[in-house]
Coordinates of N, CA and C and ligand atoms in Angstrom, one line a residue:
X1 N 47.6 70.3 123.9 CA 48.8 70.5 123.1 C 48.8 71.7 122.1
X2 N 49.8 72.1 122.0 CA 49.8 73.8 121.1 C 51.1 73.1 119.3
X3 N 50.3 73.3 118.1 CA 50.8 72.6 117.0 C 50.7 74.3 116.6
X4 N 52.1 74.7 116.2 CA 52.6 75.5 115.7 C 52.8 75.2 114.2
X5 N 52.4 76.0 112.9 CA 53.1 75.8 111.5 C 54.0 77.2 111.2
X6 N 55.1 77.1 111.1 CA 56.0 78.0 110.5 C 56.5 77.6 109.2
X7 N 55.4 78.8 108.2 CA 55.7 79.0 107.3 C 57.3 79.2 106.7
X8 N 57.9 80.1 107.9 CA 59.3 80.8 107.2 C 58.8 81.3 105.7
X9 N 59.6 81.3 104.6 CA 59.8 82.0 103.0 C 59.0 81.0 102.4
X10 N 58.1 80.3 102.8 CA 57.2 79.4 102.0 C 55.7 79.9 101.7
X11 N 55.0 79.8 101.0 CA 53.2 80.3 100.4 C 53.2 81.4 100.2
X12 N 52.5 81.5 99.2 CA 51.8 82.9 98.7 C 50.9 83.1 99.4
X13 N 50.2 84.2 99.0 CA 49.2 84.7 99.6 C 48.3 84.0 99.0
X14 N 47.7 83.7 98.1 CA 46.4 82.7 97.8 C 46.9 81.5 97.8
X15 N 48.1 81.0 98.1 CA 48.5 79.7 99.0 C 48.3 79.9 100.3
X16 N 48.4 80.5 101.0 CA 47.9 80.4 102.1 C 46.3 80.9 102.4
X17 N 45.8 81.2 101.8 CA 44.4 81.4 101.7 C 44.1 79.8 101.5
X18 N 44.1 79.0 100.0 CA 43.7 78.2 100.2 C 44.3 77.4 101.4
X19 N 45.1 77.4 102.2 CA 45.5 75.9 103.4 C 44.7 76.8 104.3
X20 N 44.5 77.9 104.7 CA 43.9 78.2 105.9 C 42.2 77.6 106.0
X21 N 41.9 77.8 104.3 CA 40.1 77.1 104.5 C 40.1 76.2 104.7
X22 N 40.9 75.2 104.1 CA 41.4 73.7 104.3 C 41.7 73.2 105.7
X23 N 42.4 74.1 106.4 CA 42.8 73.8 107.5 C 41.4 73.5 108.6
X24 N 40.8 74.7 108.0 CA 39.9 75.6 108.8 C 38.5 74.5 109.2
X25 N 38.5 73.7 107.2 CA 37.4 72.6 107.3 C 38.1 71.4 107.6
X26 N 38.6 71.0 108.3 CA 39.8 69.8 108.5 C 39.5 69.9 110.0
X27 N 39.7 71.2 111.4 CA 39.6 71.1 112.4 C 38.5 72.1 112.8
X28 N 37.6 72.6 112.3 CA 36.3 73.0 112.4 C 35.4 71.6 113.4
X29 N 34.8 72.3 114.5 CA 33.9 71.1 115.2 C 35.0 70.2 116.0
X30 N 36.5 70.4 116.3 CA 37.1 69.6 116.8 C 37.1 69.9 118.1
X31 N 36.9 69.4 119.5 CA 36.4 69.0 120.7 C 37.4 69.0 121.4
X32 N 38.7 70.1 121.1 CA 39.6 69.8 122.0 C 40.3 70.9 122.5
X33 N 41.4 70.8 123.8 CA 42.0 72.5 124.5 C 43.2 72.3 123.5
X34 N 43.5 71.7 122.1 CA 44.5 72.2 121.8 C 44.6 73.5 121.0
X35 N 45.9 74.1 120.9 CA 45.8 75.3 120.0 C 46.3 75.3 118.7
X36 N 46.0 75.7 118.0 CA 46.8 76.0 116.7 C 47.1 77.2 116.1
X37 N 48.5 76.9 115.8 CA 48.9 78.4 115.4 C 49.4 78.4 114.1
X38 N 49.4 79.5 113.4 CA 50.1 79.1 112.0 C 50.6 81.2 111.6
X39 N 51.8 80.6 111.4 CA 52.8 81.9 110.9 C 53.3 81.8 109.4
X40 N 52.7 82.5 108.8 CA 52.6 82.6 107.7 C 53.4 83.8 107.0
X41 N 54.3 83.9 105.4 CA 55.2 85.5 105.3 C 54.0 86.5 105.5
X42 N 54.8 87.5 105.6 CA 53.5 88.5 105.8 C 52.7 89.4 104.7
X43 N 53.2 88.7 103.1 CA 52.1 89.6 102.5 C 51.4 88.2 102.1
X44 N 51.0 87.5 103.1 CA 50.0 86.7 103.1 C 48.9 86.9 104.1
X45 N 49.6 88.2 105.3 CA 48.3 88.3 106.2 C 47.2 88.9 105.3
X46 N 46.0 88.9 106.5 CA 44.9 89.2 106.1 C 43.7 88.9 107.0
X47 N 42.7 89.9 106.7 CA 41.5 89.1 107.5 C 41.4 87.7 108.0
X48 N 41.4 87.0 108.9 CA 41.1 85.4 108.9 C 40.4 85.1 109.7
X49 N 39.7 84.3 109.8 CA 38.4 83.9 111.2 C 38.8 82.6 111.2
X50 N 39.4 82.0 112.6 CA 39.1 80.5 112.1 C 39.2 80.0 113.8
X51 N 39.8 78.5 113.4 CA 40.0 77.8 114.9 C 41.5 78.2 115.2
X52 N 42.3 78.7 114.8 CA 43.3 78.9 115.1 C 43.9 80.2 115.2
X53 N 45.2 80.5 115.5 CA 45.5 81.7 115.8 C 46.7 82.0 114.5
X54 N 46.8 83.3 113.7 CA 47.8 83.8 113.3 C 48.2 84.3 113.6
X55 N 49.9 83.8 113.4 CA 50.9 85.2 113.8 C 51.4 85.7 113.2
X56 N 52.8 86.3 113.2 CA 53.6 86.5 112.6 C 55.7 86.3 112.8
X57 N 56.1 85.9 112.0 CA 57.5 85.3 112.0 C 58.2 86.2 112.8
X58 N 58.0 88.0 112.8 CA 58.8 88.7 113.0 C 58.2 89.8 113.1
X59 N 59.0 91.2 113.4 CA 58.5 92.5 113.4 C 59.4 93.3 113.8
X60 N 59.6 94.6 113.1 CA 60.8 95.8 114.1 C 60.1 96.1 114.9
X61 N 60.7 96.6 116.3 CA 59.9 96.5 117.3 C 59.7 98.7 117.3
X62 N 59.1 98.5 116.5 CA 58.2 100.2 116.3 C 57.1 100.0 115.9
X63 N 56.1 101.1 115.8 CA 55.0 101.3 115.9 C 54.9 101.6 114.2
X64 N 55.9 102.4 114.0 CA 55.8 102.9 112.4 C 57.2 104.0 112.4
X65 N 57.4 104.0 110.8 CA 58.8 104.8 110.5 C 59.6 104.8 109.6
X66 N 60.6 105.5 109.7 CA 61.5 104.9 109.1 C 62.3 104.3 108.8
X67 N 61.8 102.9 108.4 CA 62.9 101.8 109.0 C 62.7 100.9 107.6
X68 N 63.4 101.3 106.7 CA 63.1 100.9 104.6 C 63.2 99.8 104.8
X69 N 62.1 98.4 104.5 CA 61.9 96.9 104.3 C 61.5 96.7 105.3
X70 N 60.9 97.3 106.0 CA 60.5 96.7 107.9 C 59.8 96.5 107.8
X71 N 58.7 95.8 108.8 CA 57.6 96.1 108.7 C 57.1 96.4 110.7
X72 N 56.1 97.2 110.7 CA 55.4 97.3 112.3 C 54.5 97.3 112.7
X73 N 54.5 97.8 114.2 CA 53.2 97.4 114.5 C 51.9 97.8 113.9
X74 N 51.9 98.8 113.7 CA 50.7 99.5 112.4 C 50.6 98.4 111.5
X75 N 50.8 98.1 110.8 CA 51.2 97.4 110.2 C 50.1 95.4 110.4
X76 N 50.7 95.5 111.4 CA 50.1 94.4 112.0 C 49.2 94.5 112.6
X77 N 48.7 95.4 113.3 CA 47.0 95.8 113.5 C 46.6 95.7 112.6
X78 N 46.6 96.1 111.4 CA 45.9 96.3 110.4 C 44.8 94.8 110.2
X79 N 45.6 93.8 110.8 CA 44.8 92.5 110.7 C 45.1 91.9 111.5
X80 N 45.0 93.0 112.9 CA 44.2 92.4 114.6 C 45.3 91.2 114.7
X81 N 46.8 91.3 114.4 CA 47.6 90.5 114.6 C 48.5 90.4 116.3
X82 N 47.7 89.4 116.9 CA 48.7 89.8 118.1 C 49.6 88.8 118.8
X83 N 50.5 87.7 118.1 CA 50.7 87.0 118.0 C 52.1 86.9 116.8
X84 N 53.2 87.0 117.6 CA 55.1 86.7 117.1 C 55.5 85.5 117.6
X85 N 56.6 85.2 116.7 CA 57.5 84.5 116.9 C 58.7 85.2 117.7
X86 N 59.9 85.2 118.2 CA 60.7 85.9 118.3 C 62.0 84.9 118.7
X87 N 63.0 85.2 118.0 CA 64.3 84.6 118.2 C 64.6 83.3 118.1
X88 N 63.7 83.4 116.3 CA 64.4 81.8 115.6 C 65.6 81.5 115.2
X89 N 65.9 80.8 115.7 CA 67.5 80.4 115.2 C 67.9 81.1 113.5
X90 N 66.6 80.9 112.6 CA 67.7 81.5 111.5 C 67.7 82.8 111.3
X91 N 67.1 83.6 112.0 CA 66.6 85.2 112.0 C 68.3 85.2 113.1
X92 N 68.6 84.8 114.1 CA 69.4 84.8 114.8 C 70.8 84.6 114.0
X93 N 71.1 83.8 113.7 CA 71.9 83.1 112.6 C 72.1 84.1 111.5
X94 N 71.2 83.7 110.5 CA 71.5 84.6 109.3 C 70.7 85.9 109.4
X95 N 70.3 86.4 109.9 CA 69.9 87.9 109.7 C 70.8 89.0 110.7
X96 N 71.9 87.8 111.8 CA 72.4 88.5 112.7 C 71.9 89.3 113.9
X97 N 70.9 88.6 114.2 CA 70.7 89.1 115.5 C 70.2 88.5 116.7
X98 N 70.9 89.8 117.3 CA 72.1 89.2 118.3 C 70.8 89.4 119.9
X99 N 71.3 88.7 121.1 CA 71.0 88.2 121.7 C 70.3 89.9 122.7
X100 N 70.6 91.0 122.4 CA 70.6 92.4 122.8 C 69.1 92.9 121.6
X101 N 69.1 92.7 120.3 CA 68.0 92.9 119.9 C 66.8 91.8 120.0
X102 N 67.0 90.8 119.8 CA 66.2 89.7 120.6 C 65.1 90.2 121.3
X103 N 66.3 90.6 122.9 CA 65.1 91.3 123.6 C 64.4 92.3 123.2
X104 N 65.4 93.3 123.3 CA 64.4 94.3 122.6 C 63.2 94.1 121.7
X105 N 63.0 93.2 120.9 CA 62.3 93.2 120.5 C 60.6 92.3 121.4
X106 N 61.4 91.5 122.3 CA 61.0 90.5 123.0 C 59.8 91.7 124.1
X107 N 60.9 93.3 124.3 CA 60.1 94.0 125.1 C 59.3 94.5 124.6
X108 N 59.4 95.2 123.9 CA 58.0 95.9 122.8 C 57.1 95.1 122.8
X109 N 57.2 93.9 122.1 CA 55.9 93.1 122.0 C 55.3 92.7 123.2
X110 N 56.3 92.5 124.0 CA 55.4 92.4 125.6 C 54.7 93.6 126.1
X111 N 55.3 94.8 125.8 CA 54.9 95.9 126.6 C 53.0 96.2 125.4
X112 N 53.2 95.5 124.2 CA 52.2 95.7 123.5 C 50.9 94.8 123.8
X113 N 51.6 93.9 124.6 CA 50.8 92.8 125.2 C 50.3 91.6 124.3
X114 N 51.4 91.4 123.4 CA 51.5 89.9 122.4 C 51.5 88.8 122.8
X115 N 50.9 87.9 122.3 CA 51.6 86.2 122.7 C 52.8 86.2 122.0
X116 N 53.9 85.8 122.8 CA 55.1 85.8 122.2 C 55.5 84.7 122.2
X117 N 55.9 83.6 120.9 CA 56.4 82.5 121.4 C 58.1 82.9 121.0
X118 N 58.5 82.5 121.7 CA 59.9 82.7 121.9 C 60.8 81.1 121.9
X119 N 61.9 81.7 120.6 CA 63.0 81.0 120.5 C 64.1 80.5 121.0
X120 N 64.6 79.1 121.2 CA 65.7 79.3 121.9 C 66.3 78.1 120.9
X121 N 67.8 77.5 121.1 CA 68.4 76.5 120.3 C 69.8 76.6 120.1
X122 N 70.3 75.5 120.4 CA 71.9 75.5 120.4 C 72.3 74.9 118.8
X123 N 73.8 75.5 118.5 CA 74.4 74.8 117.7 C 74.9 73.4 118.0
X124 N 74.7 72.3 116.5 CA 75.7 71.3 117.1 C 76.9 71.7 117.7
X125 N 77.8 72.6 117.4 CA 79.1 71.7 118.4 C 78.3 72.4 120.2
X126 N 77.9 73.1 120.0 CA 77.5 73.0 121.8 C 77.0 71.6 122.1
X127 N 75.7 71.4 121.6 CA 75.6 70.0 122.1 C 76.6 69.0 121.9
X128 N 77.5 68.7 121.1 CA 78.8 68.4 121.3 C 79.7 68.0 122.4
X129 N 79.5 69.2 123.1 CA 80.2 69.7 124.4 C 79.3 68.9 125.4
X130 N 78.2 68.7 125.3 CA 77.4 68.0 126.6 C 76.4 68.7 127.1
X131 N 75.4 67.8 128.0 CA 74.1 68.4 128.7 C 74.7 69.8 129.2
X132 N 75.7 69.7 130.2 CA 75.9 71.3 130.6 C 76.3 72.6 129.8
X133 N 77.1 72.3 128.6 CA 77.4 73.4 128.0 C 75.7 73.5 127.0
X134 N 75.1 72.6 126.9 CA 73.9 73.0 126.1 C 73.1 74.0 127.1
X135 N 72.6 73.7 128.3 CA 71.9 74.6 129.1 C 72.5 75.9 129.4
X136 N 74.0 76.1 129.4 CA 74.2 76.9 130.0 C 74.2 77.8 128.8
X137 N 74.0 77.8 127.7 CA 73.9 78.0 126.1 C 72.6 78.7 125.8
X138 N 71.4 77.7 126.2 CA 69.8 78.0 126.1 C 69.5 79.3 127.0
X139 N 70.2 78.7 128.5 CA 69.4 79.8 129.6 C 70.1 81.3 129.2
X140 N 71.4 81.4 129.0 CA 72.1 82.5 128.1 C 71.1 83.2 127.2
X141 N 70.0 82.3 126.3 CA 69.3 83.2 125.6 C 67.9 83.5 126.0
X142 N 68.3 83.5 127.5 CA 67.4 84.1 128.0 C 67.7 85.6 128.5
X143 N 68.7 85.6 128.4 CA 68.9 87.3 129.5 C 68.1 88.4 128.3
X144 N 68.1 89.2 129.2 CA 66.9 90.3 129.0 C 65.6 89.5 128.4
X145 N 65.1 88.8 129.1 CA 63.7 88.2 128.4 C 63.3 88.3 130.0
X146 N 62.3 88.2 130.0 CA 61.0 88.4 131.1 C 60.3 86.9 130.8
X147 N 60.8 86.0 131.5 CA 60.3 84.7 131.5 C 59.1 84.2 132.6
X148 N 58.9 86.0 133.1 CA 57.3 85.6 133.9 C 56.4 86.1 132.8
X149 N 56.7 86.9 132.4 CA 55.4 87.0 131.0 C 54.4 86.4 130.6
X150 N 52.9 86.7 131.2 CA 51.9 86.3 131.1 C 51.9 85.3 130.0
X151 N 51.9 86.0 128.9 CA 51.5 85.5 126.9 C 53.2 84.8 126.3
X152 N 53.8 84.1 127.0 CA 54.9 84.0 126.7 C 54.2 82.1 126.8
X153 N 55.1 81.5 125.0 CA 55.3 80.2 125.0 C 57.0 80.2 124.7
X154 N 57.6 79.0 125.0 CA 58.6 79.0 124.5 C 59.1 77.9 123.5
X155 N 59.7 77.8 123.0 CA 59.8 76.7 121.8 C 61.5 76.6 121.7
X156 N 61.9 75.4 121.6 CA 63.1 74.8 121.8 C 62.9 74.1 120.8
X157 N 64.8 74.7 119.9 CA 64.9 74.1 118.7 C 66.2 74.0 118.5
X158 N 66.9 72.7 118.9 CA 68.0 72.7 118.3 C 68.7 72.7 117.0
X159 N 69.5 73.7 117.0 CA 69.8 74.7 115.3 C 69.8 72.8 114.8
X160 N 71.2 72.1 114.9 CA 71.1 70.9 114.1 C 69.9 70.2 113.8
X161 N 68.7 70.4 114.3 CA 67.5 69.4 114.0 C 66.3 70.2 113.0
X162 N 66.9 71.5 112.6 CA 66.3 72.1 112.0 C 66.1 71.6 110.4
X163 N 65.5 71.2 109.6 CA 65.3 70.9 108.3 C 66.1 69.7 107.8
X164 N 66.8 69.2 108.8 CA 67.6 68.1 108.5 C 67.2 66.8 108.5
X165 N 65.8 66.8 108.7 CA 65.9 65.1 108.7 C 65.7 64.5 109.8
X166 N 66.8 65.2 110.8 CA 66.9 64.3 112.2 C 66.5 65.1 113.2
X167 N 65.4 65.0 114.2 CA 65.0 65.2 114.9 C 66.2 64.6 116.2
X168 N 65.7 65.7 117.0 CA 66.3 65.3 118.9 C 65.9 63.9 119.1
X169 N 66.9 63.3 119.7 CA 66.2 62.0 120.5 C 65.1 62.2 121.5
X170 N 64.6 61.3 121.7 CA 63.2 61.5 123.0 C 64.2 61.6 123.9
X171 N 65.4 61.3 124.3 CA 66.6 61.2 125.2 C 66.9 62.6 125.6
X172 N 67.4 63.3 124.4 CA 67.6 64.7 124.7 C 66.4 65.9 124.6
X173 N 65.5 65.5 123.9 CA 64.3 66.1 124.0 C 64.1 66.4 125.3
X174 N 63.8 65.5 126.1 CA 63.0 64.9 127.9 C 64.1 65.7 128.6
X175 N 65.5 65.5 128.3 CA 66.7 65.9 129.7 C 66.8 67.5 129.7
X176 N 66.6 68.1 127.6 CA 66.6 69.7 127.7 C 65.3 70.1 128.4
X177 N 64.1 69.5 127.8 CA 62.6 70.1 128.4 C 62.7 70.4 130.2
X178 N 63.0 69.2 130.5 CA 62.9 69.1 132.0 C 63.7 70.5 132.6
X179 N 65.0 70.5 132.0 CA 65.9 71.9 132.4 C 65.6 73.0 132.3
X180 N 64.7 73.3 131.3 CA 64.2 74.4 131.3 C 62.8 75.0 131.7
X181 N 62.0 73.8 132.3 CA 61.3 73.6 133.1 C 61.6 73.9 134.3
X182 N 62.3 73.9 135.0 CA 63.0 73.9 136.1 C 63.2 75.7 136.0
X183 N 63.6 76.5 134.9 CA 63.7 77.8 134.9 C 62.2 78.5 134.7
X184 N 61.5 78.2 133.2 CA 60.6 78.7 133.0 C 59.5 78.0 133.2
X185 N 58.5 78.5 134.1 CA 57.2 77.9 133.8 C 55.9 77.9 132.8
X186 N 56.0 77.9 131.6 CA 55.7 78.3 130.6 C 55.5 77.3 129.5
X187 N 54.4 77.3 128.3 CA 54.2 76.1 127.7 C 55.7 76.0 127.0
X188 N 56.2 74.9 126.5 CA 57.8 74.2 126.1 C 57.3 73.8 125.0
X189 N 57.2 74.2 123.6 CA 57.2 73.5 122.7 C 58.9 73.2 121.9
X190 N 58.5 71.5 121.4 CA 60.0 71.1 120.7 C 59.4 72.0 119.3
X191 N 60.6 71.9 118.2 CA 60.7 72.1 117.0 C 62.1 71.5 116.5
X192 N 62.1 70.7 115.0 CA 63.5 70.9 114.5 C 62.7 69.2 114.4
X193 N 62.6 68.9 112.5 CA 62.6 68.0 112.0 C 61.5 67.2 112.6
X194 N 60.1 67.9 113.5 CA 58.9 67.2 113.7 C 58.3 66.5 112.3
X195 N 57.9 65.8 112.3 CA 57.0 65.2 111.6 C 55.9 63.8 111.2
X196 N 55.1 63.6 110.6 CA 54.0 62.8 110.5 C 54.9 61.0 112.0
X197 N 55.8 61.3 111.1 CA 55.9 59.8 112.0 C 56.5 59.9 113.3
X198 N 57.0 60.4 113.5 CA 57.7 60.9 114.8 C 57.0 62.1 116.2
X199 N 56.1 62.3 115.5 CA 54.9 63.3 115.7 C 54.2 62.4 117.3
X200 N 54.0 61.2 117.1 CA 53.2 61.0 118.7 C 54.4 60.8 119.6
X201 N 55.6 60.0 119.2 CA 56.7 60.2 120.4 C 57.1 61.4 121.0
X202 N 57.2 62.4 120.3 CA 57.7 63.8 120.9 C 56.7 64.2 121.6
X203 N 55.1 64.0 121.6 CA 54.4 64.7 122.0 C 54.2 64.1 123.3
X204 N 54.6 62.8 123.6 CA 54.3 61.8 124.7 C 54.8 62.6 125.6
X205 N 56.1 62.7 125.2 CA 57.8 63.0 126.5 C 56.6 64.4 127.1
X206 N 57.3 64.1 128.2 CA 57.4 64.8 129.8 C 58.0 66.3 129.7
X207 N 57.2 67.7 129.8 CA 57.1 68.5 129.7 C 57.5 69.1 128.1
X208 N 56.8 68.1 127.4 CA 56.4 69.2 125.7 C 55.5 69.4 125.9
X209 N 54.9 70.2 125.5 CA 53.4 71.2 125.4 C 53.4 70.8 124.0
X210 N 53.7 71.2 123.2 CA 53.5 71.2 121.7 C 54.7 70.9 120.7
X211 N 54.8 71.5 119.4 CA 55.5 71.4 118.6 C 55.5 72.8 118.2
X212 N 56.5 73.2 117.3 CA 56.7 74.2 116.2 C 57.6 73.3 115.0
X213 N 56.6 73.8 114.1 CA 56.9 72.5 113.0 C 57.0 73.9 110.9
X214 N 58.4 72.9 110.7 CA 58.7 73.6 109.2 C 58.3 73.2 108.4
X215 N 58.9 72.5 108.1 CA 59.0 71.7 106.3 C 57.6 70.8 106.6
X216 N 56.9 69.6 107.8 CA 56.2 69.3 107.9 C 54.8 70.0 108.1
X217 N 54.8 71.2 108.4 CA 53.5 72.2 108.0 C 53.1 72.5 106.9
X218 N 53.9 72.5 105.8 CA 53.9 72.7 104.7 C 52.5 72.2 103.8
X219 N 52.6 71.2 104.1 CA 51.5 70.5 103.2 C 50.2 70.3 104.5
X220 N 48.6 70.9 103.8 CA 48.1 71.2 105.1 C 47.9 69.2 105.8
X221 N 47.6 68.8 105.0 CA 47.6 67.7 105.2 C 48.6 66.7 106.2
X222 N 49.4 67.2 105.8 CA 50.7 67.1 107.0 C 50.3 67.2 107.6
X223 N 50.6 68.8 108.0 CA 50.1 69.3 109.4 C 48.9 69.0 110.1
X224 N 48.0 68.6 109.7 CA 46.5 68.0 110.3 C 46.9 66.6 110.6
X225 N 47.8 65.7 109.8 CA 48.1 64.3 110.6 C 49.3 64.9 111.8
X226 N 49.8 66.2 112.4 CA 50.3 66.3 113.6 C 49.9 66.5 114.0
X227 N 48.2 67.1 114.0 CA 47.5 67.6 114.9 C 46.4 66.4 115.4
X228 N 46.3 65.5 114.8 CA 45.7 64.3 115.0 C 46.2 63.2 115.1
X229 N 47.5 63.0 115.4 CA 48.1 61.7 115.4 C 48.3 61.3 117.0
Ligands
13P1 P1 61.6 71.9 110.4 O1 60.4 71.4 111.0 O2 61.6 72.1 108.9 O3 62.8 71.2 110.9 O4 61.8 73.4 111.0 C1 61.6 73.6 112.3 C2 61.5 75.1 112.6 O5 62.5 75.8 112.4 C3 60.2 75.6 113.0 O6 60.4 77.0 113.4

């Protein structure tokens, strides 16, 4: 199983220092193929050694420049970062960007040779509409993505289950995973209101790989009862 934490606008930098030792003495010695990932803002990167992998939330897709509040690849070498998020619903949403920069950015990082876990997620009223207008919605955010891509995870997050409370049913969880299964062969992690108690049903259903988890990553403690439940 792959337990993603997405920080989003949450920890400092010596907040995240301390959850990473924490984390670090919490699954140190643990005996298993799962992964852990944890995306943290970025003036919290830094040197890190542990059991898990850092990434990062985002990136312009250049090397370095002019591009005032950006941040790049230089940038993210600097601490052997190889490892994005790309095309979370609220970077999509509220930062506006659109399904054309996506990729683009989706290509750089590939051609850099990143693990890319990549975003997908409908609005409520699409799901609204039904199983078909939702798929035909998700696989839509797929164009210009290279869905053979070696280092590619994908993570499915429906916009409504994001910070709200209510997670997907195992109903819709199972019927989207499967569909997109069917397109990409690639690990499927859910996201959107995972947490401590609801954390072994999601993980059970039929083609999740993992989680990508918000508000419940937050506290490392949390996050260690999803990675152990
Ligand atoms: P929540 O777990 O807070 O719903 O956030 C999910 C998410 O957006 C992870 O990327």
């Amino acid at each position: 199983m792959i337990y993603a934490a997405n920080f989003k606008t949450n920890h400092t930098r010596s907040g995240t220092k301390r959850y990473l030792e924490e984390l670090q003495q919490k699954i140190s010695g643990r005996n298993t193929a799962d992964r852990i990932f944890v995306f943290p803002p970025f003036t919290a990167l830094d040197h890190y050694e542990g059991d898990y992998t850092l990434g990062v939330q985002n990136c312009y897709p250049v090397r370095k420049g002019a591009f005032t509040g950006e941040i790049g690849l230089e940038q993210l070498e600097e601490f052997g970062i190889g490892t994005i998020l790309i095309g979370h619903s609220e970077r999509r949403q509220l930062l506006h960007e659109t399904q054309e920069i996506v990729a683009e950015k989706f290509a750089f990082f590939q051609q850099e040779n990143f693990e890319i876990v990549y975003c997908i997620g409908e609005p409520l009223e699409i799901r609204e509409q039904g199983d078909s207008a939702v798929v035909e919605y998700l696989l839509a955010q797929f164009d210009g993505i290279d869905t053979a891509y070696g280092k590619l995870i994908i993570a499915y997050e429906p916009i409504w289950a994001i910070g709200t409370g209510r997670s997907a049913t195992v109903g819709e969880i199972a019927s989207t995973h499967k569909v997109l299964r069917q397109s990409v062969s690639k690990p499927i992690l859910y996201g959107g209101s995972v947490n401590p108690s609801n954390i072994a049903q999601i993980v059970s259903i039929d083609n999740v790989d993992g989680v990508l988890v918000g508000s419940a990553s937050l506290s490392v403690d949390s996050f260690y009862a999803l990675i152990t439940a």
